[in-house]
Amino acid sequence: MDPKLPWFVLLCPLLSAALIQLVLRRKHSLAAGISVLSAFAGLLAAVGIWFSGMPPAPLQIPWIQVGDALQVPIGLLIDPLSKIMLLVVTGVGALVHLYSLVYMAGDESKGRFFGNLSLFMFSMLGIVLADNFAMMFIFWELVGVSSYLLIGHWFTKDSAAAAANKAFLTNRIGDFGFMLGILLIWSATGTVVFGEIATKSAAIPASLLTAGVLLVFCGAVGKSAQLPLHVWLPDAMEGPTPVSALIHAATMVAAGVYMLARISFLVTLSPAAQTVIAWVGILTAVFAALLATQQDDIKRILAYSTLSQLGYMVSAIGLAAPGAAMFHLFTHAFFKALLFLGAGAVIHGLHHEQDIWRMGGLSKRMPLTFLTFALGYLALIGCPGLSGFFSKDLILAAAWQYNKALFGLGILTAGLTAFYMTRLFVVAFLGTPRSESAAHGHDGPLAMTLPLLVLAVPSVAAGWPAVQNAAMGASYAAALHHLHESASNIVIILATGAFLGGAGLSALIYSRATRDPISIPPLRSKLYVDEIYAALIAATQELGAQMASWFDRWILDGLIVRGLSGLTWGFGYTLRFLQVGNLQAYSFLFGLGVVALIYLAVLR
């Protein structure tokens, strides 16, 4: 393999972002063209890397060296894990860029949008290629900055600005834990390079290893929006729909799962950390699926769907099945990008309508969007033969072997997924139009529908065994084959039953409904988690204000200002008794002082 190819993949979007932001920000069409070209150039280079072998030598440049205590290179890691992630990020990213040409055509800040989109690609590719924790953390933070810029693209809109702030601040909480975890692992091994950590991991004390893994997991909780830091992801829908597709399918939220897969050799050494990760993942999956059943905004439903599927992937890491997690990430990237871009096509065709109860009958007015969205929907709910069926069942098979309670919650999530996605599909695309905009809906132009048609192919076929073996590489394919062989038939039967039961019940309830016949206020209000957080923040602010007031009144003003001034006054007041104006008194005090000095001198 040409060692220049990985550097080209990484630096191409950076050069695009720099050129656009510094020179072409106001030349919208040219900026968009350069960004799209850089995305497709990166895709071609990633394909070249995929079909080539491993690099002949490590792709490293010395960077930080502090004796033997700390050595951090700028290094690119090319292995089966990074290869598959490169294809996902550049492939979906290129199609999102192409789609954005139409979706953002009339935007007044299109140049800025495409510049930030290229910066986002650079940041995510840096996470994928990093061969050490320090480099990964830098790009991890760049992804946070990029997402802030893209979610808040329409910053004049209060809700978009608030969503960007929420995403940025929520991720800082998880990232603080991530940073502590990196420092802890470095202190235990003396290195931040993944390969070197792997060789020294067996010598790390068990308690220190568990603490380090769980702190690093905090970073994944933030980026991949797991409980309790899940609150930013649904609100991120305030950004343009192409941004939603990119965040949910191939970049930001996938970063946490990818990072956990990269350090799976550490996770498997700590049973306690495995248990925590598995349960956090599966509880997130169930929680998000429940909330999705009562949402009416088409993008918000898909956002909670992403939360739920990420829960599956994180749980698989805890189940010691990183291959299953990455395989589901691989298939999910395609059908979730398809669903978000399909939702964007619906919103574009209905003049920015997002409420599914103001849609209906779109199957006849938007046939291409309907067909491709249907394939993505079936893949997501685990229809046998489509990609999601194969990848999700592998995670359920791992849960079956590890813990039957986790498996039961996984099956419940599968049934809920089929239920809420069938609700979306039936209400939005079938029946009759429920609004004027739905009655005049139409498919988008070729640049908008072509990415849908392209993504429909892997949404169907990405899980087929032949594609699975080719995409995942020999080591991951072997692990997945073992899961296939060890899975009981009951896993497949129950998963298929959940798919049929959830979809059938939803179709029965919603096929003729003109408004939602089921209303569960706590679920519609997201179980009041946002309100609880807002109350906690308000209480914290009030407590902080009271503590600041107390500190200002009693410490700054009372002890320091009034105390020092009072002390000075008291000292002066005492001295005034010595200034009596009597010569005999002064002579007496003088003599007393001389006697004291002689006494001290004699004692010495």
Coordinates of C-alpha atoms in Angstrom, one line a residue:
M1 CA 0.0 0.0 0.0
D2 CA 1.2 3.5 -0.8
P3 CA 1.8 5.1 2.6
K4 CA 0.7 8.4 1.2
L5 CA -2.9 7.3 0.7
P6 CA -3.9 7.4 4.4
W7 CA -2.4 10.9 4.7
F8 CA -4.3 12.0 1.6
V9 CA -7.6 10.7 3.0
L10 CA -7.0 12.6 6.3
L11 CA -5.6 15.9 4.9
C12 CA -7.9 16.3 1.8
P13 CA -11.0 17.5 3.8
L14 CA -8.7 19.7 6.0
L15 CA -7.4 21.5 2.9
S16 CA -10.9 21.9 1.6
A17 CA -12.1 23.3 5.0
A18 CA -9.2 25.8 5.2
L19 CA -9.6 26.9 1.6
I20 CA -13.3 27.5 2.0
Q21 CA -13.2 29.2 5.4
L22 CA -10.2 31.5 4.5
V23 CA -10.8 32.3 0.8
L24 CA -14.1 31.0 -0.6
R25 CA -16.6 31.5 2.2
R26 CA -18.7 33.9 0.2
K27 CA -18.3 32.1 -3.1
H28 CA -21.0 29.5 -2.3
S29 CA -21.1 27.4 -5.5
L30 CA -17.3 27.1 -5.7
A31 CA -17.0 26.3 -2.0
A32 CA -19.7 23.6 -2.4
G33 CA -18.0 22.1 -5.4
I34 CA -14.6 21.9 -3.7
S35 CA -16.1 20.3 -0.6
V36 CA -17.9 17.7 -2.7
L37 CA -14.8 16.9 -4.7
S38 CA -12.7 16.5 -1.6
A39 CA -15.3 14.1 -0.2
F40 CA -15.4 11.9 -3.3
A41 CA -11.6 12.1 -3.6
G42 CA -11.4 10.8 0.0
L43 CA -13.8 8.0 -0.9
L44 CA -11.7 6.9 -3.8
A45 CA -8.6 6.9 -1.7
A46 CA -10.4 4.9 1.0
V47 CA -11.4 2.3 -1.6
G48 CA -7.8 2.1 -2.7
I49 CA -6.7 1.5 0.9
W50 CA -9.3 -1.2 1.3
F51 CA -8.1 -3.2 -1.7
S52 CA -4.5 -2.8 -0.8
G53 CA -2.5 -4.6 1.9
M54 CA -1.1 -3.2 5.2
P55 CA 1.5 -0.4 5.0
P56 CA 5.1 -1.6 4.9
A57 CA 6.1 0.4 7.9
P58 CA 4.3 2.3 10.7
L59 CA 2.9 5.6 9.5
Q60 CA 4.3 7.7 12.4
I61 CA 5.9 11.1 12.8
P62 CA 7.6 11.9 16.1
W63 CA 5.7 14.7 18.0
I64 CA 5.9 15.0 21.8
Q65 CA 8.8 13.5 23.6
V66 CA 9.4 14.0 27.3
G67 CA 12.3 11.6 28.0
D68 CA 11.0 8.1 28.5
A69 CA 7.9 9.2 30.5
L70 CA 5.8 10.3 27.5
Q71 CA 6.2 9.8 23.8
V72 CA 3.3 10.7 21.6
P73 CA 3.7 10.3 17.8
I74 CA 1.4 11.6 15.0
G75 CA 0.5 8.1 13.8
L76 CA -2.0 6.6 11.4
L77 CA -3.3 3.1 12.2
I78 CA -4.3 0.9 9.2
D79 CA -6.0 -2.4 10.2
P80 CA -9.3 -4.1 9.4
L81 CA -11.1 -2.0 12.0
S82 CA -10.0 1.3 10.6
K83 CA -10.4 0.1 7.0
I84 CA -14.1 -0.7 7.4
M85 CA -14.7 2.6 9.3
L86 CA -12.9 4.6 6.5
L87 CA -15.3 3.1 4.0
V88 CA -18.3 4.0 6.1
V89 CA -17.3 7.5 6.9
T90 CA -16.1 8.5 3.4
G91 CA -18.9 6.6 1.6
V92 CA -21.8 8.0 3.6
G93 CA -20.0 11.4 3.8
A94 CA -19.6 11.7 0.1
L95 CA -23.3 10.9 -0.5
V96 CA -24.3 13.4 2.1
H97 CA -22.2 16.1 0.4
L98 CA -23.9 15.4 -2.9
Y99 CA -27.3 15.5 -1.3
S100 CA -26.5 18.8 0.4
L101 CA -26.0 20.5 -3.0
V102 CA -29.8 20.4 -3.4
Y103 CA -30.9 20.6 0.2
M104 CA -28.8 23.7 0.9
A105 CA -29.1 25.3 -2.5
G106 CA -30.9 28.4 -1.4
D107 CA -29.1 28.8 2.0
E108 CA -27.5 32.2 2.5
S109 CA -24.5 30.7 4.3
K110 CA -23.9 27.7 2.0
G111 CA -20.2 28.4 1.8
R112 CA -19.8 28.3 5.6
F113 CA -21.9 25.1 5.7
F114 CA -19.7 23.2 3.3
G115 CA -16.6 24.5 5.0
N116 CA -17.8 23.2 8.3
L117 CA -18.9 19.9 6.7
S118 CA -15.3 19.4 5.4
L119 CA -14.0 20.2 8.9
F120 CA -16.4 17.6 10.3
M121 CA -15.0 14.9 7.9
F122 CA -11.4 15.8 8.8
S123 CA -12.2 15.5 12.5
M124 CA -13.9 12.1 12.2
L125 CA -11.3 10.6 9.9
G126 CA -8.7 11.7 12.5
I127 CA -10.5 9.6 15.1
V128 CA -10.6 6.6 12.8
L129 CA -6.9 6.7 11.8
A130 CA -5.4 7.7 15.2
D131 CA -3.0 5.1 16.6
N132 CA -2.8 6.6 20.1
F133 CA -5.1 8.1 22.7
A134 CA -3.6 11.6 22.6
M135 CA -4.2 12.0 18.9
M136 CA -7.6 10.5 19.1
F137 CA -8.6 12.9 21.9
I138 CA -7.6 15.9 19.9
F139 CA -9.8 14.8 17.0
W140 CA -12.5 13.8 19.5
E141 CA -12.7 17.4 20.6
L142 CA -12.6 18.7 17.0
V143 CA -15.6 16.5 16.3
G144 CA -17.3 18.3 19.2
V145 CA -16.4 21.7 17.7
S146 CA -17.5 20.7 14.2
S147 CA -20.9 19.4 15.4
Y148 CA -21.4 22.6 17.4
L149 CA -20.9 24.6 14.2
L150 CA -23.1 22.4 12.1
I151 CA -26.0 21.9 14.6
G152 CA -26.0 25.6 15.1
H153 CA -25.7 26.5 11.4
W154 CA -28.9 28.5 11.6
F155 CA -27.7 30.2 14.7
T156 CA -30.2 33.1 14.3
K157 CA -32.9 30.6 15.3
D158 CA -33.0 30.3 19.1
S159 CA -33.7 26.6 19.2
A160 CA -30.8 25.8 16.9
A161 CA -28.4 27.9 19.0
A162 CA -29.6 26.3 22.2
A163 CA -29.3 22.8 20.6
A164 CA -25.7 23.5 19.6
N165 CA -24.8 24.7 23.1
K166 CA -26.6 21.7 24.6
A167 CA -24.6 19.2 22.4
F168 CA -21.3 20.9 23.1
L169 CA -21.7 21.2 26.9
T170 CA -23.2 17.7 27.4
N171 CA -20.2 16.2 25.6
R172 CA -17.8 18.1 27.7
I173 CA -19.0 16.1 30.7
G174 CA -18.2 12.8 29.1
D175 CA -15.0 14.1 27.6
F176 CA -13.7 15.1 31.0
G177 CA -14.1 11.5 32.1
F178 CA -12.5 10.3 28.9
M179 CA -9.4 12.5 29.6
L180 CA -9.1 11.2 33.1
G181 CA -9.3 7.7 31.8
I182 CA -6.5 8.3 29.3
L183 CA -4.3 9.8 32.0
L184 CA -5.0 6.8 34.3
I185 CA -4.1 4.3 31.5
W186 CA -1.0 6.2 30.6
S187 CA 0.1 6.3 34.3
A188 CA -0.4 2.5 34.5
T189 CA 1.4 1.6 31.2
G190 CA 3.7 4.5 30.5
T191 CA 2.3 4.9 26.9
V192 CA -0.7 6.2 25.0
V193 CA -0.1 4.2 21.8
F194 CA -2.8 1.5 21.4
G195 CA -0.4 -1.2 20.3
E196 CA 1.9 -0.6 23.2
I197 CA -1.0 -0.5 25.7
A198 CA -2.1 -3.9 24.4
T199 CA 1.2 -5.5 25.1
K200 CA 1.3 -4.1 28.7
S201 CA -2.4 -4.3 29.6
A202 CA -2.1 -7.7 31.3
A203 CA 0.1 -6.1 34.0
I204 CA -2.4 -3.3 34.9
P205 CA -3.9 -3.9 38.4
A206 CA -7.5 -5.0 38.2
S207 CA -9.0 -2.0 40.1
L208 CA -6.9 0.5 38.2
L209 CA -7.9 -1.1 34.9
T210 CA -11.6 -1.1 35.7
A211 CA -11.5 2.6 36.8
G212 CA -9.5 3.5 33.6
V213 CA -11.9 1.6 31.3
L214 CA -15.0 3.1 32.9
L215 CA -13.6 6.6 32.7
V216 CA -12.8 6.2 29.0
F217 CA -16.3 4.8 28.6
C218 CA -17.6 8.2 29.8
G219 CA -16.3 9.6 26.5
A220 CA -18.4 7.1 24.6
V221 CA -21.4 7.9 26.8
G222 CA -21.2 11.5 25.7
K223 CA -20.4 11.0 22.0
S224 CA -22.7 8.0 21.4
A225 CA -25.5 9.6 23.6
Q226 CA -26.0 6.9 26.1
L227 CA -27.8 7.3 29.4
P228 CA -27.7 9.7 31.2
L229 CA -25.9 12.0 28.6
H230 CA -28.4 11.2 25.8
V231 CA -30.3 14.4 25.9
W232 CA -28.3 16.3 23.3
L233 CA -28.9 14.0 20.3
P234 CA -32.7 14.5 19.8
D235 CA -32.3 18.3 20.0
A236 CA -29.5 18.1 17.4
M237 CA -32.3 17.7 14.8
E238 CA -32.4 21.5 14.8
G239 CA -29.4 21.5 12.3
P240 CA -29.9 20.9 8.6
T241 CA -31.1 17.4 7.7
P242 CA -27.8 16.5 5.9
V243 CA -26.1 17.2 9.2
S244 CA -28.5 14.9 11.0
A245 CA -27.7 12.1 8.5
L246 CA -24.0 12.6 8.9
I247 CA -24.0 12.8 12.7
H248 CA -26.4 9.8 13.1
A249 CA -25.1 7.5 10.4
A250 CA -21.3 7.7 10.1
T251 CA -19.6 10.2 12.2
M252 CA -20.1 11.7 15.6
V253 CA -22.3 9.1 17.3
A254 CA -20.4 6.2 15.8
A255 CA -17.1 7.6 17.3
G256 CA -17.9 6.2 20.8
V257 CA -18.7 2.7 19.6
Y258 CA -15.6 2.8 17.4
M259 CA -13.4 3.9 20.3
L260 CA -14.7 1.1 22.5
A261 CA -14.1 -1.4 19.7
R262 CA -10.5 0.0 19.4
I263 CA -9.8 -0.7 23.1
S264 CA -11.9 -3.9 23.4
F265 CA -8.7 -5.7 24.5
L266 CA -8.9 -3.6 27.7
V267 CA -12.6 -4.0 28.1
T268 CA -12.5 -7.8 28.0
L269 CA -9.9 -7.8 30.9
S270 CA -12.4 -6.1 33.3
P271 CA -15.6 -8.1 33.9
A272 CA -17.0 -5.3 36.1
A273 CA -16.5 -2.8 33.3
Q274 CA -18.1 -5.2 30.8
T275 CA -21.2 -5.5 32.9
V276 CA -21.6 -1.8 33.3
I277 CA -21.1 -1.2 29.6
A278 CA -23.6 -3.9 28.6
W279 CA -26.3 -2.7 30.9
V280 CA -25.9 1.0 30.1
G281 CA -26.2 0.1 26.4
I282 CA -29.3 -2.1 26.7
L283 CA -31.1 0.3 29.0
T284 CA -30.4 3.1 26.6
A285 CA -31.8 0.9 23.8
V286 CA -35.1 0.3 25.6
F287 CA -35.4 3.8 27.0
A288 CA -35.0 5.5 23.6
A289 CA -37.3 3.0 21.8
L290 CA -40.1 3.7 24.3
L291 CA -39.7 7.5 23.8
A292 CA -39.8 7.0 20.0
T293 CA -43.3 5.5 20.1
Q294 CA -44.8 8.8 21.1
Q295 CA -42.9 11.3 18.9
D296 CA -44.5 13.1 16.0
D297 CA -41.6 14.9 14.4
I298 CA -40.2 12.6 11.6
K299 CA -36.6 13.5 12.4
R300 CA -37.0 13.2 16.1
I301 CA -38.4 9.6 15.7
L302 CA -35.3 8.7 13.7
A303 CA -33.1 10.4 16.3
Y304 CA -34.5 8.2 19.1
S305 CA -34.1 5.3 16.8
T306 CA -30.4 6.1 16.5
L307 CA -30.1 6.3 20.3
S308 CA -31.7 2.9 20.6
Q309 CA -29.5 1.2 17.9
L310 CA -26.4 2.8 19.5
G311 CA -27.5 1.1 22.7
Y312 CA -27.4 -2.2 20.9
M313 CA -23.8 -1.5 19.7
V314 CA -22.5 -0.4 23.1
S315 CA -24.1 -3.4 24.8
A316 CA -22.3 -5.7 22.3
I317 CA -19.0 -4.2 23.4
G318 CA -19.9 -5.1 27.0
L319 CA -20.9 -8.6 25.8
A320 CA -17.3 -9.1 24.5
A321 CA -18.6 -9.1 20.9
P322 CA -16.9 -6.0 19.3
G323 CA -17.2 -7.7 15.9
A324 CA -21.0 -7.7 16.2
A325 CA -21.0 -4.1 17.4
M326 CA -18.9 -3.0 14.4
F327 CA -20.9 -5.0 12.0
H328 CA -24.1 -3.4 13.2
L329 CA -22.4 0.0 13.0
F330 CA -21.5 -0.9 9.4
T331 CA -25.0 -1.8 8.3
H332 CA -26.7 0.8 10.5
A333 CA -24.7 3.6 8.8
F334 CA -26.3 2.8 5.4
F335 CA -29.9 2.4 6.3
K336 CA -29.9 5.2 8.9
A337 CA -28.3 7.6 6.4
L338 CA -31.0 6.5 3.9
L339 CA -33.8 7.1 6.4
F340 CA -32.5 10.6 7.3
L341 CA -31.9 11.6 3.7
G342 CA -35.3 10.2 2.9
A343 CA -36.8 12.2 5.7
G344 CA -35.0 15.3 4.3
A345 CA -36.5 14.6 0.9
V346 CA -40.0 14.4 2.5
I347 CA -39.4 17.7 4.4
H348 CA -38.0 19.3 1.2
G349 CA -41.0 18.1 -0.9
L350 CA -43.5 19.2 1.7
H351 CA -42.0 22.7 2.2
H352 CA -40.4 22.0 5.6
E353 CA -43.3 20.1 7.1
Q354 CA -41.9 17.6 9.8
D355 CA -45.1 16.5 11.6
I356 CA -46.0 13.0 10.4
W357 CA -49.7 13.7 11.2
R358 CA -49.6 16.4 8.5
M359 CA -48.3 14.0 5.9
G360 CA -50.0 10.9 4.5
G361 CA -50.4 9.5 1.0
L362 CA -46.8 10.2 0.0
S363 CA -46.3 6.8 -1.6
K364 CA -48.1 8.0 -4.7
R365 CA -46.7 11.5 -4.8
M366 CA -43.1 10.6 -3.9
P367 CA -42.6 7.1 -5.3
L368 CA -38.8 7.0 -5.4
T369 CA -38.5 8.4 -1.8
F370 CA -41.2 6.0 -0.7
L371 CA -39.5 2.9 -2.2
T372 CA -36.0 3.8 -0.8
F373 CA -37.4 4.8 2.6
A374 CA -39.3 1.5 2.7
L375 CA -36.1 -0.5 2.2
G376 CA -34.4 1.5 5.0
Y377 CA -37.4 1.1 7.3
L378 CA -37.4 -2.7 6.7
A379 CA -33.7 -3.0 7.3
L380 CA -33.9 -1.1 10.6
I381 CA -36.7 -3.2 12.0
G382 CA -34.9 -6.4 11.2
C383 CA -36.9 -7.8 8.3
P384 CA -35.3 -11.2 7.4
G385 CA -33.0 -11.0 4.4
L386 CA -32.1 -7.3 4.9
S387 CA -28.9 -6.0 6.4
G388 CA -30.3 -5.0 9.9
F389 CA -31.7 -8.5 10.4
F390 CA -28.2 -10.1 10.2
S391 CA -26.3 -7.5 12.3
K392 CA -28.9 -7.1 15.0
D393 CA -29.4 -10.8 15.5
L394 CA -25.7 -11.2 16.1
I395 CA -25.9 -8.9 19.1
L396 CA -29.0 -10.7 20.3
A397 CA -27.1 -14.0 20.0
A398 CA -24.2 -12.6 22.1
A399 CA -26.8 -11.5 24.7
W400 CA -28.4 -15.0 24.7
Q401 CA -25.0 -16.5 25.6
Y402 CA -24.0 -13.9 28.2
N403 CA -27.2 -12.9 30.1
K404 CA -30.8 -13.9 29.4
A405 CA -32.1 -10.7 31.0
L406 CA -30.1 -8.6 28.6
F407 CA -31.4 -10.8 25.8
G408 CA -35.0 -10.2 26.9
L409 CA -34.5 -6.4 26.9
G410 CA -32.9 -6.7 23.5
I411 CA -36.0 -8.6 22.1
L412 CA -38.3 -6.0 23.7
T413 CA -36.3 -3.2 22.0
A414 CA -36.6 -5.1 18.7
G415 CA -40.4 -5.2 19.1
L416 CA -40.6 -1.6 20.0
T417 CA -38.4 -0.6 17.0
A418 CA -40.8 -2.4 14.6
F419 CA -43.7 -0.7 16.3
Y420 CA -42.6 2.9 16.2
M421 CA -41.0 2.7 12.7
T422 CA -44.2 1.1 11.3
R423 CA -46.2 3.9 12.9
L424 CA -44.0 6.4 11.1
F425 CA -44.1 4.6 7.8
V426 CA -47.9 4.0 7.8
V427 CA -48.8 7.5 9.0
A428 CA -46.4 9.4 6.7
F429 CA -46.6 7.4 3.4
L430 CA -49.9 5.5 3.3
G431 CA -53.5 6.6 3.5
T432 CA -54.6 10.0 2.2
P433 CA -52.9 13.4 2.5
R434 CA -53.7 15.2 5.8
S435 CA -52.5 18.7 4.7
E436 CA -52.2 20.9 1.7
S437 CA -48.4 20.4 1.6
A438 CA -48.8 16.6 1.6
A439 CA -51.3 16.8 -1.3
H440 CA -48.6 18.6 -3.4
G441 CA -45.6 16.6 -2.3
H442 CA -43.0 15.6 -4.9
D443 CA -39.7 13.7 -5.3
G444 CA -36.6 15.8 -5.2
P445 CA -34.2 16.4 -8.2
L446 CA -31.6 13.8 -9.2
A447 CA -28.9 15.0 -6.9
M448 CA -31.3 14.3 -4.0
T449 CA -32.7 11.0 -5.1
L450 CA -29.5 9.5 -6.4
P451 CA -27.9 9.2 -2.9
L452 CA -31.2 7.5 -1.8
L453 CA -30.9 4.9 -4.6
V454 CA -27.3 4.3 -3.9
L455 CA -27.8 3.8 -0.1
A456 CA -30.7 1.5 -0.7
V457 CA -28.4 -1.1 -2.2
P458 CA -26.2 -1.7 1.0
S459 CA -29.2 -1.2 3.2
V460 CA -30.5 -4.4 1.6
A461 CA -27.2 -6.3 1.0
A462 CA -24.7 -5.1 3.5
G463 CA -25.6 -8.0 5.9
W464 CA -25.4 -10.8 3.4
P465 CA -22.7 -13.3 4.4
A466 CA -20.6 -12.7 1.3
V467 CA -20.6 -9.0 1.9
Q468 CA -20.0 -9.5 5.6
N469 CA -16.9 -11.6 5.0
A470 CA -15.5 -9.1 2.5
A471 CA -16.2 -6.0 4.5
M472 CA -15.3 -7.1 8.0
G473 CA -11.9 -8.8 7.3
A474 CA -10.8 -12.2 8.3
S475 CA -10.5 -11.8 12.1
Y476 CA -13.9 -10.1 12.5
A477 CA -15.6 -12.5 10.0
A478 CA -14.3 -15.5 12.0
A479 CA -15.7 -14.1 15.3
L480 CA -19.0 -13.3 13.6
H481 CA -19.2 -16.8 12.1
H482 CA -18.7 -18.3 15.6
L483 CA -21.6 -16.2 16.8
H484 CA -23.7 -17.4 13.9
E485 CA -22.9 -21.0 14.7
S486 CA -23.4 -20.8 18.4
A487 CA -26.7 -18.9 18.2
S488 CA -29.7 -21.0 19.2
N489 CA -32.6 -21.2 16.7
I490 CA -34.7 -19.6 19.4
V491 CA -32.8 -16.3 19.0
I492 CA -33.9 -16.1 15.4
I493 CA -37.4 -17.2 16.1
L494 CA -37.9 -14.7 18.9
A495 CA -36.3 -11.8 16.9
T496 CA -38.5 -12.6 13.9
G497 CA -41.5 -12.8 16.2
A498 CA -40.7 -9.4 17.7
F499 CA -40.4 -7.9 14.2
L500 CA -43.7 -9.4 13.1
G501 CA -45.5 -8.6 16.3
G502 CA -44.4 -5.0 16.6
A503 CA -45.0 -4.2 13.0
G504 CA -48.3 -6.0 12.8
L505 CA -49.7 -4.4 16.0
S506 CA -48.6 -0.9 14.8
A507 CA -50.2 -1.4 11.4
L508 CA -53.4 -2.5 13.0
I509 CA -53.5 0.6 15.2
Y510 CA -52.4 3.3 12.8
S511 CA -53.5 2.1 9.4
R512 CA -56.7 4.3 9.5
A513 CA -55.9 6.7 12.2
T514 CA -56.2 10.5 11.5
R515 CA -54.6 11.4 14.8
D516 CA -52.6 9.4 17.4
P517 CA -55.0 7.1 19.2
I518 CA -52.4 6.4 21.9
S519 CA -51.2 9.3 24.1
I520 CA -48.9 8.7 27.0
P521 CA -47.9 12.1 28.3
P522 CA -44.7 11.0 30.2
L523 CA -43.3 9.4 27.0
R524 CA -44.3 12.5 24.9
S525 CA -42.4 14.6 27.5
K526 CA -39.4 12.2 27.3
L527 CA -40.0 11.0 30.8
Y528 CA -39.3 14.6 32.0
V529 CA -35.6 14.0 31.9
D530 CA -34.9 17.4 30.3
E531 CA -37.1 19.1 32.9
I532 CA -35.3 17.3 35.7
Y533 CA -31.9 18.4 34.3
A534 CA -33.2 21.9 33.9
A535 CA -34.4 21.9 37.5
L536 CA -31.1 20.5 38.7
I537 CA -29.2 23.2 36.8
A538 CA -31.5 25.9 38.1
A539 CA -31.1 24.6 41.7
T540 CA -27.3 24.5 41.2
Q541 CA -27.3 28.0 39.9
E542 CA -29.4 29.2 42.8
L543 CA -27.1 27.3 45.3
G544 CA -24.1 28.8 43.6
A545 CA -25.6 32.3 43.7
Q546 CA -26.4 31.9 47.5
M547 CA -22.9 30.5 48.2
A548 CA -21.3 33.4 46.2
S549 CA -23.5 35.8 48.2
W550 CA -22.5 34.2 51.5
F551 CA -18.8 34.2 50.5
D552 CA -19.0 37.9 49.4
R553 CA -20.8 39.0 52.5
W554 CA -18.9 37.0 55.2
I555 CA -15.5 36.2 53.7
L556 CA -14.7 39.0 51.2
D557 CA -16.6 41.9 52.8
G558 CA -16.7 40.6 56.4
L559 CA -13.5 38.8 57.1
I560 CA -11.1 40.4 54.6
V561 CA -12.4 43.9 54.1
R562 CA -14.0 44.7 57.4
G563 CA -11.8 42.3 59.4
L564 CA -8.5 43.8 58.1
S565 CA -9.8 47.4 58.4
G566 CA -11.1 46.7 61.9
L567 CA -7.7 45.1 62.9
T568 CA -5.9 48.1 61.6
W569 CA -8.2 50.4 63.5
G570 CA -7.9 48.4 66.7
F571 CA -4.1 48.4 66.4
G572 CA -4.1 52.1 65.9
Y573 CA -6.6 52.6 68.8
T574 CA -4.3 50.6 71.1
L575 CA -1.2 52.6 70.1
R576 CA -2.9 55.9 70.9
F577 CA -2.7 55.1 74.6
L578 CA 1.0 55.1 74.3
Q579 CA 1.0 58.6 72.8
V580 CA 0.0 60.5 76.0
G581 CA 2.2 63.6 75.5
N582 CA 3.9 63.1 78.9
L583 CA 7.7 63.3 79.0
Q584 CA 8.0 61.2 82.2
A585 CA 5.8 58.5 80.7
Y586 CA 8.0 58.4 77.6
S587 CA 11.2 58.1 79.7
F588 CA 9.6 55.3 81.7
L589 CA 8.7 53.3 78.6
F590 CA 12.2 53.9 77.1
G591 CA 13.8 52.6 80.3
L592 CA 11.5 49.6 80.4
G593 CA 12.5 48.8 76.8
V594 CA 16.2 49.0 77.6
V595 CA 15.7 46.7 80.6
A596 CA 13.9 44.2 78.4
L597 CA 16.7 44.2 75.8
I598 CA 19.3 43.6 78.5
Y599 CA 17.3 40.8 79.9
L600 CA 17.0 39.1 76.5
A601 CA 20.7 39.6 75.9
V602 CA 21.6 37.9 79.2
L603 CA 19.3 35.0 78.5
R604 CA 21.2 34.3 75.3

